[in-house]
CSV table of C-alpha atoms in Angstrom, one decimal:
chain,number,residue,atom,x,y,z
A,1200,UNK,CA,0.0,0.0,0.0
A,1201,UNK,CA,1.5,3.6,-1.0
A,1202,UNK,CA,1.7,6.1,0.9
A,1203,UNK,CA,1.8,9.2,-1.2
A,1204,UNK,CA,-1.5,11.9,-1.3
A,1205,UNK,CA,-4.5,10.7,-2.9
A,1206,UNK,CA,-6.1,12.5,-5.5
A,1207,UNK,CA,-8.9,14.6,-3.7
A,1208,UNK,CA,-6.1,15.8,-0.7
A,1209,UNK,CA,-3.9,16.9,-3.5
A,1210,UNK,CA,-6.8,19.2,-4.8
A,1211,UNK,CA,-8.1,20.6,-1.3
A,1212,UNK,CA,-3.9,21.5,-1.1
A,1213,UNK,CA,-3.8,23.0,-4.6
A,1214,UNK,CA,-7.4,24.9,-4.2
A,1215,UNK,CA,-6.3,25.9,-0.8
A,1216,UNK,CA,-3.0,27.6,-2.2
A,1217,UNK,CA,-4.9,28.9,-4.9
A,1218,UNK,CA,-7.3,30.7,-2.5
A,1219,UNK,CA,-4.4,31.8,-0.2
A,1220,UNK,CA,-2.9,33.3,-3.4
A,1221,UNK,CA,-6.0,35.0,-4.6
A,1222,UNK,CA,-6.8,36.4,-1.0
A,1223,UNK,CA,-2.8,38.0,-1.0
A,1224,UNK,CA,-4.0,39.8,-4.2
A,1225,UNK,CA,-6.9,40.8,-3.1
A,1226,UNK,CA,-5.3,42.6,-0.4
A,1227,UNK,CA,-2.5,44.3,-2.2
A,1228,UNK,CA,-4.8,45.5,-4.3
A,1229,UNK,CA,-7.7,46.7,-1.7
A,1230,UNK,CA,-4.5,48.9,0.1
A,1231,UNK,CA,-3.7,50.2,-3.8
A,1232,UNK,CA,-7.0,51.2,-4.1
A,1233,UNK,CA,-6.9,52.6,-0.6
A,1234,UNK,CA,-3.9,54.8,-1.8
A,1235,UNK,CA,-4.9,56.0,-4.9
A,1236,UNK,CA,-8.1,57.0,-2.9
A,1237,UNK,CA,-6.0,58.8,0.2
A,1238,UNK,CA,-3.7,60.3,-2.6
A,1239,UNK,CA,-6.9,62.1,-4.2
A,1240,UNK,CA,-8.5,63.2,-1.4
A,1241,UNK,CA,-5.2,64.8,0.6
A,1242,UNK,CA,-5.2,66.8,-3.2
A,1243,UNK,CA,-8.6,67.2,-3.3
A,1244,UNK,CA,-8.5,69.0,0.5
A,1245,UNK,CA,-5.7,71.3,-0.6
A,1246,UNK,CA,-7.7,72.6,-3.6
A,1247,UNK,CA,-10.7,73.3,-1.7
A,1248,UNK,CA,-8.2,75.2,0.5
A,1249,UNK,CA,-7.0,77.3,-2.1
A,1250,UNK,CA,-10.5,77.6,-4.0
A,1251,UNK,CA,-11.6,81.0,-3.1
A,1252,UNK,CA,-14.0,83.4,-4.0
A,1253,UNK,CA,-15.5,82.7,-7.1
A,1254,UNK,CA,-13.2,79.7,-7.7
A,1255,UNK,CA,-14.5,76.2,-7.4
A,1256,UNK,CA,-13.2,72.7,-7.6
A,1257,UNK,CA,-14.8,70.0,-9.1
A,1258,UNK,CA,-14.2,66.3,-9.0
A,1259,UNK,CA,-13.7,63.3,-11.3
A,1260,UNK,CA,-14.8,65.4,-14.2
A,1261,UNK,CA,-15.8,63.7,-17.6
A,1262,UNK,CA,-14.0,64.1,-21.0
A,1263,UNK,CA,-14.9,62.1,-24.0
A,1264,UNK,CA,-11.0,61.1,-23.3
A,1265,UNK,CA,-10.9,60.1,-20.3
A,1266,UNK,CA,-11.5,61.1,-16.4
A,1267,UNK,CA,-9.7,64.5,-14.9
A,1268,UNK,CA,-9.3,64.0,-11.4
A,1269,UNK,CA,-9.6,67.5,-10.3
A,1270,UNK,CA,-10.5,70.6,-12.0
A,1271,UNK,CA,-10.2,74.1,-10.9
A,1272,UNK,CA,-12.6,77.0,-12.2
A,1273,UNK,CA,-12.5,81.1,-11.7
A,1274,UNK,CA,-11.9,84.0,-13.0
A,1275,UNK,CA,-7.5,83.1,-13.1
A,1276,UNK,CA,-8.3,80.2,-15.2
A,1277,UNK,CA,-9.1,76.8,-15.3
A,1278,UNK,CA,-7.0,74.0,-14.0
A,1279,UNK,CA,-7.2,70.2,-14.9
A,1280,UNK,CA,-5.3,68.3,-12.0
A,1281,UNK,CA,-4.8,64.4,-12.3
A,1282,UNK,CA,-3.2,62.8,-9.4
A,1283,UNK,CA,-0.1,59.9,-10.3
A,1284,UNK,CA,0.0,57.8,-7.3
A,1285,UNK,CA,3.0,56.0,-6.0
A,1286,UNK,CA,4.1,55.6,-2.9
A,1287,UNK,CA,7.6,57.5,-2.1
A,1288,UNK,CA,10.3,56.7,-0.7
A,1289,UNK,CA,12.0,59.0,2.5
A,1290,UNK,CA,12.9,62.0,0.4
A,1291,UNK,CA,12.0,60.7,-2.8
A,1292,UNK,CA,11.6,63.2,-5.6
A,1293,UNK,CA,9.3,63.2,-8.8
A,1294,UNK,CA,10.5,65.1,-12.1
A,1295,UNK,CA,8.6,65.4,-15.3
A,1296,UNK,CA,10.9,64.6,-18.3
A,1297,UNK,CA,9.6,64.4,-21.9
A,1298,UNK,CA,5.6,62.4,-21.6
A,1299,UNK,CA,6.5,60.7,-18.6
A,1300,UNK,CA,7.1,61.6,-14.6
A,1301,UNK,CA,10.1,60.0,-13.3
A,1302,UNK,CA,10.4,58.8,-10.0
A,1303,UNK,CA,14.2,59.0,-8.0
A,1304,UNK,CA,15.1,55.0,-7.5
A,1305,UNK,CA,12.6,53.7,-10.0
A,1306,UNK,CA,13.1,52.3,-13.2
A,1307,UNK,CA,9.1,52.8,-13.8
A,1308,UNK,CA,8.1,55.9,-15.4
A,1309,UNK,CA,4.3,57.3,-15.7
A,1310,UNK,CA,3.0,58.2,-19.0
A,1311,UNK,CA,1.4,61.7,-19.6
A,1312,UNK,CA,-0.1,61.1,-22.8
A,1313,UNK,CA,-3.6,59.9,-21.2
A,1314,UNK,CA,-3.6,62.7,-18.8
A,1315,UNK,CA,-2.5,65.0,-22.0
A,1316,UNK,CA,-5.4,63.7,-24.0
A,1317,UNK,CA,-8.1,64.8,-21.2
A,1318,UNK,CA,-6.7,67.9,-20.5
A,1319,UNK,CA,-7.1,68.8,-23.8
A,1320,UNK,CA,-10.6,67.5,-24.5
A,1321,UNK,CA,-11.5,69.1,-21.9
A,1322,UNK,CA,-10.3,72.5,-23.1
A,1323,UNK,CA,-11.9,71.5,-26.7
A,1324,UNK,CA,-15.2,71.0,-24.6
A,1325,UNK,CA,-15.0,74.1,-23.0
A,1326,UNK,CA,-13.9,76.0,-25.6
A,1327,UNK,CA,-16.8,74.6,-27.8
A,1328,UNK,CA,-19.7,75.2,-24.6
A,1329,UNK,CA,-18.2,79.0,-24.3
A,1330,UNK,CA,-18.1,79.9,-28.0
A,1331,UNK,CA,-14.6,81.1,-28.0
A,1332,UNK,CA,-10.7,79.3,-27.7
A,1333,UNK,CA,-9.8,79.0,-23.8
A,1334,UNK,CA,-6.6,77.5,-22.0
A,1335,UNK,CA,-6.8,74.5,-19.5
A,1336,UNK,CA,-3.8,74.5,-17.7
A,1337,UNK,CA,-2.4,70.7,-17.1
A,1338,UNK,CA,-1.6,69.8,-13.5
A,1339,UNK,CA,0.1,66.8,-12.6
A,1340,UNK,CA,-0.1,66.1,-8.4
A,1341,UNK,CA,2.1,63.4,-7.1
A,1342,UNK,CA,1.1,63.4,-3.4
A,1343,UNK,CA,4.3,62.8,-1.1
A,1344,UNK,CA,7.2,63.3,-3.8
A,1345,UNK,CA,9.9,65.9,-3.9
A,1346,UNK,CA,9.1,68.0,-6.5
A,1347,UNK,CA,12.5,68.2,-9.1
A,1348,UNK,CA,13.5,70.8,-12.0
A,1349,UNK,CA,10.2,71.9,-13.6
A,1350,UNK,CA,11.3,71.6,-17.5
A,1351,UNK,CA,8.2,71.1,-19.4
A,1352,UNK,CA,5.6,74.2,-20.3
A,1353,UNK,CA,2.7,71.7,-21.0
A,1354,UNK,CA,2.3,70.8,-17.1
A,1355,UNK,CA,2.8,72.2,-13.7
A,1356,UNK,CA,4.2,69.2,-11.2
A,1357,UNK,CA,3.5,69.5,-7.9
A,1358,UNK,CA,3.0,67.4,-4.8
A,1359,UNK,CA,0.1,68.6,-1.8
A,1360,UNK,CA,2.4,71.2,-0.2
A,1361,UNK,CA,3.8,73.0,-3.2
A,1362,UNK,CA,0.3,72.8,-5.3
A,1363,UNK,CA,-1.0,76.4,-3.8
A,1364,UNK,CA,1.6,77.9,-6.6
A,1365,UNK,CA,-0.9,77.0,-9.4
A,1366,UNK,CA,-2.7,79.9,-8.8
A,1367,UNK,CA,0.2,81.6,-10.1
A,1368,UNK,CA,0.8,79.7,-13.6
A,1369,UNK,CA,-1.5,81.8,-15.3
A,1370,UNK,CA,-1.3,85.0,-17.8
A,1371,UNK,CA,-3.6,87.4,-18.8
A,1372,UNK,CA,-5.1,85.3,-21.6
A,1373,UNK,CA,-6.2,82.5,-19.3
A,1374,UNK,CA,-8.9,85.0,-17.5
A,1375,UNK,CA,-12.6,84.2,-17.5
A,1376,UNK,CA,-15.4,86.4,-18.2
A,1377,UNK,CA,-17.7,86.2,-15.1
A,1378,UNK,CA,-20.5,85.1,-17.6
A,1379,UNK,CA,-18.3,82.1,-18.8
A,1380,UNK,CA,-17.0,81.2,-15.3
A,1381,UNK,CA,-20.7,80.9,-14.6
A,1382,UNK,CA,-21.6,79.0,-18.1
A,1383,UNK,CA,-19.3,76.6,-17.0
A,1384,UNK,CA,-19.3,75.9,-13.3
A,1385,UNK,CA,-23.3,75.0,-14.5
A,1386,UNK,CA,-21.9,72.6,-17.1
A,1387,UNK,CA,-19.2,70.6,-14.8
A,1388,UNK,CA,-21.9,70.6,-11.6
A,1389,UNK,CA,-24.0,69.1,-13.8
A,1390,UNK,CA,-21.3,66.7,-15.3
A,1391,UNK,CA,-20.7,65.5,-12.0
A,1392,UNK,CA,-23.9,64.6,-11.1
A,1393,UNK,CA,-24.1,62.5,-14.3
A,1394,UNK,CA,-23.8,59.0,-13.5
């Protein structure tokens, strides 16, 4: 008589590994999630902080092109902010360099070119709603970073302590007519209720 594992043991072990494996992932990715969520909202705060007056900041905003995370309205401008989470290393720093935003001790680079394509959909949008060409200024947040040499004109990046300096990246062609910052907070309150 043998003594090796019969056939049904052998699949309770494999099925049991299999689960273990699958509950592993589901947890690593459940604490991802739980990042990327913590990493929008620590933005998120710091916009409301700075949205004052007339300015407002909306949410997960739809583009035929994709989702902008944030987006900043008033008088100054308009603002698309997306949000690249990774978690950083003690003093790590960020640095935007061509289409991507490189990370200090990382291989892994983030493309731009999906949050390039919303940002400017979302300006064609606008531009189309208001009747006349306007500028949406392309934000890129990456919460927790050093922020390095700023080298491209086509984004701002900035991390939650240094994003207050957006309100600064503007020149006298990106201001709104009150009528048209009105037009349009209407349109993106009522494209964030859309479900």
């Amino acid at each position: 008589v043998g003594s090796g594992v019969c056939g049904p043991t052998r699949a309770m072990a494999s099925a049991a590994l299999f689960a273990g494996w699958r509950l592993g992932r589901t947890i690593l990715a459940y604490r991802q999630a739980r990042f990327v969520r913590d990493a929008n909202v620590a933005i998120g705060h710091q916009l409301q902080q700075i949205s004052t007056g007339a300015n407002r900041v909306f949410h997960d905003v739809r583009t035929s092109a994709g989702v902008v995370d944030h987006v900043l309205v008033g008088q100054t401008g308009i603002y698309a902010i997306n949000v690249v989470a990774k978690r950083s290393p003690k003093n790590g720093s960020a640095v935007l360099k061509n289409n991507c935003v490189a990370f200090s001790g990382r291989d892994e680079q983030v493309s731009v070119v999906d949050i390039t394509a919303s940002a400017l959909r979302l300006e064609k949008e606008i531009s189309r709603l208001l009747g006349h060409k306007v500028r949406v200024r392309s934000v890129i947040a990456v919460p927790g970073w050093n922020i390095g040499e700023q080298t491209s004109e086509k984004h701002l990046l900035v991390n939650e302590r240094t994003i207050p300096m957006l309100r600064g990246w503007r020149d006298q062609s990106d201001y709104l007519m009150n009528e048209d910052v009105d037009a349009l907070q209407k349109e993106l309150t009522a494209r964030c209720r859309r479900k």
